[in-house]
Short mmCIF file of C-alpha atoms in Angstrom, two decimals:
data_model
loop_
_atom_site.label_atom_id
_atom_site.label_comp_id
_atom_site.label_asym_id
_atom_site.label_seq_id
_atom_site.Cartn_x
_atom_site.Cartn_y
_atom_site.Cartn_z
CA UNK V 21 71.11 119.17 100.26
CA UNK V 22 74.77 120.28 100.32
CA UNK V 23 74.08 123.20 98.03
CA UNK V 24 77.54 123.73 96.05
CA UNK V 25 77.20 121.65 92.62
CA UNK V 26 80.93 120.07 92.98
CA UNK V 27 80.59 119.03 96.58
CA UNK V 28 77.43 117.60 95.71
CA UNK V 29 78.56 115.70 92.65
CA UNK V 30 81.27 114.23 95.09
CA UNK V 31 79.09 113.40 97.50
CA UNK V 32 77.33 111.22 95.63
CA UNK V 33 79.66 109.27 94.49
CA UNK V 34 79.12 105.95 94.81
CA UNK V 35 83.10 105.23 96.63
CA UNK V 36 83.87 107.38 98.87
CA UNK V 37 87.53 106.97 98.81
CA UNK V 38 86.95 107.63 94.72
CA UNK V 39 85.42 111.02 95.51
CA UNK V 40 88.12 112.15 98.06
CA UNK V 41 90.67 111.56 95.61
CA UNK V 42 88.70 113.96 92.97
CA UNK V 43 88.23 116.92 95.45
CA UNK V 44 92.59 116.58 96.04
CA UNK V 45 93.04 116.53 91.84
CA UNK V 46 90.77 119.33 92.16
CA UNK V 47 92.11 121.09 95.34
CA UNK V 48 96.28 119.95 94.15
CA UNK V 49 95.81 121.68 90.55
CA UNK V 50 93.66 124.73 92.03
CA UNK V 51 90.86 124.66 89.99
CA UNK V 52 89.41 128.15 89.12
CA UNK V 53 85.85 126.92 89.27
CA UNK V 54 85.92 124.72 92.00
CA UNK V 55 87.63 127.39 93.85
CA UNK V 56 85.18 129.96 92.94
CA UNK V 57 82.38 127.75 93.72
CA UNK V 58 83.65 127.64 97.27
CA UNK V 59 82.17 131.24 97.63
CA UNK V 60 79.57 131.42 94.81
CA UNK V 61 77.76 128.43 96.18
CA UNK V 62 78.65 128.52 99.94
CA UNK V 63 77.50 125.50 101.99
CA UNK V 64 74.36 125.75 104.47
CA UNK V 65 74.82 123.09 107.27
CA UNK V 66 71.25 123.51 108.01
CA UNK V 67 70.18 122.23 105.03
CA UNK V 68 72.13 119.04 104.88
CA UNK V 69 71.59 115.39 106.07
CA UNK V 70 73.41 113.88 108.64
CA UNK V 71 75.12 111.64 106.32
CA UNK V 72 76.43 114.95 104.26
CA UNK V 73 77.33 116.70 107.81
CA UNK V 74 79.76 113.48 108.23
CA UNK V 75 80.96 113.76 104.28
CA UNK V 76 81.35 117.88 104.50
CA UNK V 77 83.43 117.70 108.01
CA UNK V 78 86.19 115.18 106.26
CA UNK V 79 86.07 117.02 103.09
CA UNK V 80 86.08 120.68 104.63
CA UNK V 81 89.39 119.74 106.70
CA UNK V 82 91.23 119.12 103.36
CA UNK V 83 89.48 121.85 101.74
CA UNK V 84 90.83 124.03 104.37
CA UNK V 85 94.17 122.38 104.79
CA UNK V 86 95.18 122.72 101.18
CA UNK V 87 93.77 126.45 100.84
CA UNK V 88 96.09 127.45 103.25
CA UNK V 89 98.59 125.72 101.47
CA UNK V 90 98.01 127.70 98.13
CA UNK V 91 97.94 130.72 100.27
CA UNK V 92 93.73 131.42 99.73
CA UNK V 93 91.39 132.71 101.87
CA UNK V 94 89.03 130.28 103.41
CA UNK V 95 85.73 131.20 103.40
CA UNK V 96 83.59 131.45 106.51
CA UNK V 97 81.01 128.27 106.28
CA UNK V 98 84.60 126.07 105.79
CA UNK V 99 84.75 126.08 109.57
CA UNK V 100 81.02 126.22 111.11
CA UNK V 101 81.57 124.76 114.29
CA UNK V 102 78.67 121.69 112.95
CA UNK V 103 81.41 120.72 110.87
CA UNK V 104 83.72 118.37 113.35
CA UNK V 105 83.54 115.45 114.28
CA UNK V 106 82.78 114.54 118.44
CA UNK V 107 85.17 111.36 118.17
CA UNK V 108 88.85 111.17 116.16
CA UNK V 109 87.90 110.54 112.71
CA UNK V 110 91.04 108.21 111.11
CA UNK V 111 91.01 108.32 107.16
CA UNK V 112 92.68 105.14 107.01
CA UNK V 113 91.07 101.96 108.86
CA UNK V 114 94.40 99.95 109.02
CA UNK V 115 96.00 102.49 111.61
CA UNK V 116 97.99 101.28 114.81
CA UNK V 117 97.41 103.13 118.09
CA UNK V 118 100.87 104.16 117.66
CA UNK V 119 99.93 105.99 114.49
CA UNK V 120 97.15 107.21 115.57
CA UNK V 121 98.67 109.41 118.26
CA UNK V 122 100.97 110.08 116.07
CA UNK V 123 98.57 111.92 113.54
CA UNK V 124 96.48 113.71 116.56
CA UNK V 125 99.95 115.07 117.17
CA UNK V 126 101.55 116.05 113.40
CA UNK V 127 98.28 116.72 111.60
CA UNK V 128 98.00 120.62 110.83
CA UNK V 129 95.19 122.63 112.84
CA UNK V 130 92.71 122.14 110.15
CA UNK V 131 92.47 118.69 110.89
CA UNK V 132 92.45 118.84 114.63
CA UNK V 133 89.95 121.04 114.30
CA UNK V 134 87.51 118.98 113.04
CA UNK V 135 88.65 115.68 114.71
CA UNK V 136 89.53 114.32 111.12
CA UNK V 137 93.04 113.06 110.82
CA UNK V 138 94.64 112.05 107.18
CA UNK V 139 97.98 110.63 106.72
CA UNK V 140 99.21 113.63 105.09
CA UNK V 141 101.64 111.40 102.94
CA UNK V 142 98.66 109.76 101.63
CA UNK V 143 96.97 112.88 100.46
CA UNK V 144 100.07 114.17 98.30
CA UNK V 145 99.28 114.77 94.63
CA UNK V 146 102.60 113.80 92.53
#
């Protein structure tokens, strides 16, 4: 079980896609509780199911990402090594090789990180 209430409501959403988008509202606006959550209720990756590893390891690279962005610590559990992926992880299906090279090389360090590559124009909140 993931252990933090948001992450697990998100998880279990039924589209995955659906849920990402919630966790950028949530991450683009900075949401005090969600925020807070991220250290009250800190992950365990010892306690989750494969299937959640692979859902926490995309989410924690935009989790990351966009703390940095606001300037916020990030804490610790964010970047447990379990959390990457072995093989490049591409958000979108309908990617070229081109592109794909092109995000391995553009995408910030959270990403790379974690072998999870977003479009980054695709994760903007307007």
């Amino acid at each position: 079980m993931i252990g933090n209430s948001y992450l697990q409501g998100l998880f279990e959403y039924t589209d995955e896609d659906t849920s990402l988008n919630q966790l950028l509202e949530l991450l683009a606006y900075k949401d005090a509780k969600f925020i807070d959550s991220l250290w009250n209720e800190p992950v365990d990756p010892d306690s989750c199911t494969e299937e959640e590893i692979v859902y926490l390891t995309k989410v924690s690279a935009l989790i990351d990402y966009y703390l940095q962005v606001h300037g916020m610590e990030v804490p610790d559990w964010l970047r447990d090594e379990r959390l990457c992926f072995e093989k490049p992880y591409y958000h979108s299906k309908r990617l070229s090789d081109f592109e794909k090279v092109r995000l391995i090389y553009t995408n910030p360090a959270p990403f790379r990180a974690r072998n999870v590559y977003f479009d980054l124009e695709g994760i903007k909140r307007v």
